[in-house]
Short mmCIF file of C-alpha atoms in Angstrom, two decimals:
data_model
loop_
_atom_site.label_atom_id
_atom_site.label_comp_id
_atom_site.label_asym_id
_atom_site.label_seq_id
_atom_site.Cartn_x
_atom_site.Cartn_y
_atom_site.Cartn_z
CA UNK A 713 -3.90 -23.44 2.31
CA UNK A 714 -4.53 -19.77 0.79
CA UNK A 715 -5.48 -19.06 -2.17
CA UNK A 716 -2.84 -17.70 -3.97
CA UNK A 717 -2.80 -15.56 -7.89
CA UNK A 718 -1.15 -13.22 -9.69
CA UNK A 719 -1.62 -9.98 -11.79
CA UNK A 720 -1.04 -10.71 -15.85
CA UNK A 721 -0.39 -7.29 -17.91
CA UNK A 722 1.26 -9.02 -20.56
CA UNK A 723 2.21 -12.61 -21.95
CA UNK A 724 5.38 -11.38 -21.95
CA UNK A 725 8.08 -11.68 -18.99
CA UNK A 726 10.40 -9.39 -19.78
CA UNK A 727 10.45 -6.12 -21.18
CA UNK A 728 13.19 -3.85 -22.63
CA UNK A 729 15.34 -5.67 -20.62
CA UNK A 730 13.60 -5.85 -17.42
CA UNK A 731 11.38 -8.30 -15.65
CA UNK A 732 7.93 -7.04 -15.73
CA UNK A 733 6.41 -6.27 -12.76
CA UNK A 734 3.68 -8.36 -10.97
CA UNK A 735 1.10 -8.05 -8.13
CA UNK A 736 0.45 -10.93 -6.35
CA UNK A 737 -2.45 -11.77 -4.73
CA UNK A 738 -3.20 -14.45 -1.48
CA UNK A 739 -6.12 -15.08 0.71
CA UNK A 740 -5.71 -14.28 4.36
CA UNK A 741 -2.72 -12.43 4.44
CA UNK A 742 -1.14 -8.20 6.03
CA UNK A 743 -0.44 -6.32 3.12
CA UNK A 744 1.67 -3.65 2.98
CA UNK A 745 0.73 -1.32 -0.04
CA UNK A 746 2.42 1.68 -0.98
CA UNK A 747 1.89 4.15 -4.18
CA UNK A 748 3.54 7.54 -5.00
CA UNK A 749 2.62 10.71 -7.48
CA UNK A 750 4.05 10.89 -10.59
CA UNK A 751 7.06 12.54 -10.67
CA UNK A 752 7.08 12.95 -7.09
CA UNK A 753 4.10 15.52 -7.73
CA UNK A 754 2.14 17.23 -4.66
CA UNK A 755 -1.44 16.24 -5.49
CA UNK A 756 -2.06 15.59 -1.62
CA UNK A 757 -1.11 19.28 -0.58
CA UNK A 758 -4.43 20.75 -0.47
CA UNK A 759 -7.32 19.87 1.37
CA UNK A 760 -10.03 18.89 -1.18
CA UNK A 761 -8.06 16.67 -2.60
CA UNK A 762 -6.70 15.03 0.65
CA UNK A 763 -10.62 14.75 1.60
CA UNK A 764 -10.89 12.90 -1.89
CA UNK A 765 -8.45 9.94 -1.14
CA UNK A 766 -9.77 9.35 2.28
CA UNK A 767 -13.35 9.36 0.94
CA UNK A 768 -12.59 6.92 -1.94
CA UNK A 769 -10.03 4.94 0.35
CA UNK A 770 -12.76 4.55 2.94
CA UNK A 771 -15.06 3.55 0.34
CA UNK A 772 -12.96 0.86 -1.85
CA UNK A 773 -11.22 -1.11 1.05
CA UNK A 774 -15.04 -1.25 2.46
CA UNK A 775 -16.17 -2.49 -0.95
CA UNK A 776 -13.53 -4.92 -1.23
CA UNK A 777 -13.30 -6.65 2.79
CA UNK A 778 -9.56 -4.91 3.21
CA UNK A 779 -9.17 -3.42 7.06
CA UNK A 780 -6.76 -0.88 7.18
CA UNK A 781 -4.86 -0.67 10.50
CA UNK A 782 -2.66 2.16 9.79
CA UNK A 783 -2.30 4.19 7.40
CA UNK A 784 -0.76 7.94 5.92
CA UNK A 785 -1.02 10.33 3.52
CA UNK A 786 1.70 12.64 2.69
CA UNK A 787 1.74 15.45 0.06
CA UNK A 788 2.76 13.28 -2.93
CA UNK A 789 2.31 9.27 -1.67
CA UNK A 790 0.65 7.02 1.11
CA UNK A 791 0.86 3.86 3.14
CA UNK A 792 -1.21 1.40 4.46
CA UNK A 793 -0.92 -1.62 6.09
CA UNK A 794 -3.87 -3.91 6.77
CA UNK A 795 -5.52 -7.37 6.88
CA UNK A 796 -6.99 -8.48 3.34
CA UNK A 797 -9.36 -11.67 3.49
CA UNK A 798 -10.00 -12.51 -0.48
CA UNK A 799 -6.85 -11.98 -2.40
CA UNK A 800 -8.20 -11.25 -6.13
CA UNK A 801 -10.42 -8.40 -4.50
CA UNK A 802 -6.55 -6.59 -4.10
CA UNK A 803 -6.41 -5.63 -7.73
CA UNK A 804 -9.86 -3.96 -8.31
CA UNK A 805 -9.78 -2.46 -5.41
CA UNK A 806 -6.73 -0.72 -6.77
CA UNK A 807 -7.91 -0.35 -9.73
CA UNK A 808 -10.68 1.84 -8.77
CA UNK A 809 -8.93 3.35 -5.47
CA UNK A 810 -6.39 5.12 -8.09
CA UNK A 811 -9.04 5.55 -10.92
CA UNK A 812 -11.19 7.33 -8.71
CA UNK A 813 -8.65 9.50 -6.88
CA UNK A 814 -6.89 10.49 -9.96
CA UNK A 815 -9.83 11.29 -11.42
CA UNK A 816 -11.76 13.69 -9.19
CA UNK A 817 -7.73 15.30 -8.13
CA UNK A 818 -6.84 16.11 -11.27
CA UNK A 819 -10.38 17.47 -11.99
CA UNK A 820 -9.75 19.61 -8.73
CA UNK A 821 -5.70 20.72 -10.01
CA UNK A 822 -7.47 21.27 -13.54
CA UNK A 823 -9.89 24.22 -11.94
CA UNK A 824 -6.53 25.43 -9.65
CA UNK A 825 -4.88 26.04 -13.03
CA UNK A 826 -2.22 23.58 -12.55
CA UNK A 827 -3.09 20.80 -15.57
CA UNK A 828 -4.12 17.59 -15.21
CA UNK A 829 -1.25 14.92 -14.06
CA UNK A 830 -0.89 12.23 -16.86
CA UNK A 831 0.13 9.65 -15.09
CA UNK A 832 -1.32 10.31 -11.98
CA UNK A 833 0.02 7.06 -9.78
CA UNK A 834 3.98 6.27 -10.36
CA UNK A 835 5.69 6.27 -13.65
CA UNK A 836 4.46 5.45 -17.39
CA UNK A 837 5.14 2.02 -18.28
CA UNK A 838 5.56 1.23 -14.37
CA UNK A 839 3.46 -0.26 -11.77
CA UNK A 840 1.38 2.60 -10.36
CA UNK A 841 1.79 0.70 -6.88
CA UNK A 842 3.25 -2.04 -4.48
CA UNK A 843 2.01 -4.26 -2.59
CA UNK A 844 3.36 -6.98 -0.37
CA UNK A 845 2.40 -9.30 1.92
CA UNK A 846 4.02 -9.63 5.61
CA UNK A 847 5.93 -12.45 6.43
CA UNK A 848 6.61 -12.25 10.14
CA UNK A 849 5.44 -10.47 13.12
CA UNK A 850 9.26 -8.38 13.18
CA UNK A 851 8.62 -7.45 9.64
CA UNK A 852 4.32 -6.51 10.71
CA UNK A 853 5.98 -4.02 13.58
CA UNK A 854 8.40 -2.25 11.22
CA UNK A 855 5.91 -1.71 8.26
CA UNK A 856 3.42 -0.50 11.35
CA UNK A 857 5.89 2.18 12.63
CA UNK A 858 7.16 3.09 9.18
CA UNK A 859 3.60 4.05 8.06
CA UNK A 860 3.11 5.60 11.58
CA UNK A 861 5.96 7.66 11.43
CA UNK A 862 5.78 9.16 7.84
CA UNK A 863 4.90 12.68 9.09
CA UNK A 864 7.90 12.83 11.24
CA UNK A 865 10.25 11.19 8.83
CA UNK A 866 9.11 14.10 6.10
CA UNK A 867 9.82 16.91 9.27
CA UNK A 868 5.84 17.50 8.83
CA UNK A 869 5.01 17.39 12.42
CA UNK A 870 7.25 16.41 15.52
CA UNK A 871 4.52 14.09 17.29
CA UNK A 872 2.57 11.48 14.31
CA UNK A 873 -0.01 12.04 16.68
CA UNK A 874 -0.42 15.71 15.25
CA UNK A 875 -0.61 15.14 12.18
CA UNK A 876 -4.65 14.43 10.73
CA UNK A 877 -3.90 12.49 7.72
CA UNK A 878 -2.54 9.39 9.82
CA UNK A 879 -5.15 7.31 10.58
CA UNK A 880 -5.11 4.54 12.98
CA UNK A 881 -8.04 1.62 13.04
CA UNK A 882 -6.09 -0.99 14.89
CA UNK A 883 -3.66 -0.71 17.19
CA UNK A 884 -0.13 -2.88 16.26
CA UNK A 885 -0.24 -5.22 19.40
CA UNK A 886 -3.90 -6.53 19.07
CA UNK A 887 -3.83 -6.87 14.87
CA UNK A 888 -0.67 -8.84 15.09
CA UNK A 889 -2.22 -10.97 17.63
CA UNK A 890 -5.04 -11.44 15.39
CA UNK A 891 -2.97 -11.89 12.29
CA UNK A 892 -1.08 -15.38 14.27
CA UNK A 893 -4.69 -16.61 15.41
CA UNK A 894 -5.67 -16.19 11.47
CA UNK A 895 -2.51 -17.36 10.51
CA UNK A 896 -2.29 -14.12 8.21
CA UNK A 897 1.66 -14.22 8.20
CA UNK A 898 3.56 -15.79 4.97
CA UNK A 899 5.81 -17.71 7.03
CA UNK A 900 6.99 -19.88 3.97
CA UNK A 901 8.26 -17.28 2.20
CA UNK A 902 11.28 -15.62 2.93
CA UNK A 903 12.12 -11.66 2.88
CA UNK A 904 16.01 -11.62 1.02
CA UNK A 905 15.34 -7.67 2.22
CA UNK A 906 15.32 -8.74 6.06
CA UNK A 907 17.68 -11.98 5.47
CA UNK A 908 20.36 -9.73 4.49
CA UNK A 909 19.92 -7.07 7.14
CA UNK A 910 20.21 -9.57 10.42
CA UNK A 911 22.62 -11.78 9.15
CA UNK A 912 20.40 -14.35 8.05
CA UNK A 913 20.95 -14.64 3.98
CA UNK A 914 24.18 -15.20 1.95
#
């Protein structure tokens, strides 16, 4: 049985309204994260501060046992999907992914003359990312080609294969092989997204 936690910002449920948002975190599972600029902002269009993200990516998910197996960075946002072991090492690494990166890219728009961006990572009073674990192998292959496919889908490049800032580490077929021999898939919990899409919810 995994492990299984959540993120607690607040005490509080609900606020203004709204149900506050929550990361969860589970041992042995794919996760699909996902984070954008604030206000849609193109941090990620020069080239120090593209070399910046993948240097403090490459560092955290190291730090923190999470194997990317795809994953893209476009001008303003990035995916990744990958295999995370220890659940509760999600958050930190996130913490200091984004900390870092905003950081040392805002120091680097600061000396370009364009201001520092306050918040960096998604909106104020939001989550400054999502994350999500996989349920099924159908749902593994579309988060896989989505990420792939981000530099086509923004009309950056033609081929993904052109474009530098999509990096591959495992190939789809073997990881979701090795995802059913870990048993990495949260089978017991059902995607409404998917559900409704083939049919399957009401």
């Amino acid at each position: 049985m995994s492990w299984t936690d959540k993120s607690r910002p607040s005490q509080k449920r609900v606020h203004g309204g709204r149900h506050r948002f929550e990361h969860w975190y589970r041992d042995n599972q794919i996760y699909f994260i996902t984070s954008r600029c604030a206000e849609g902002f193109l941090a990620f269009e020069g080239a120090e501060a593209r070399a910046i993200f993948w240097s403090k990516f490459d560092q955290y998910t190291a730090a923190h046992g999470f194997v990317p197996w795809v994953t893209t960075l476009i001008g303003n946002h990035y995916h990744t999907l990958g295999y995370m072991k220890v659940g509760r090492e999600l958050g930190e690494m996130m913490r200091q992914l984004h900390g870092s990166v905003s950081k040392l890219v805002n120091d680097v728009l600061e000396q370009s003359g364009l201001g520092r961006l306050r918040p960096f990572w998604g909106a104020k009073g939001r989550q400054d990312y999502f994350d999500g674990c996989i349920r099924d192998e159908v749902q593994c292959r579309r988060a896989y080609r989505y990420t792939i496919t981000q530099s086509v889908r923004h009309k950056v490049c033609a081929d993904w294969r052109a474009y530098p800032d999509t990096r591959v580490n495992v190939e789809l077929e073997r990881g979701v092989r090795r995802a059913v021999e870990l048993s990495a898939f949260l089978y017991d919990v059902p995607y409404r997204r998917y559900q409704r899409r083939e049919g399957l919810g009401h």
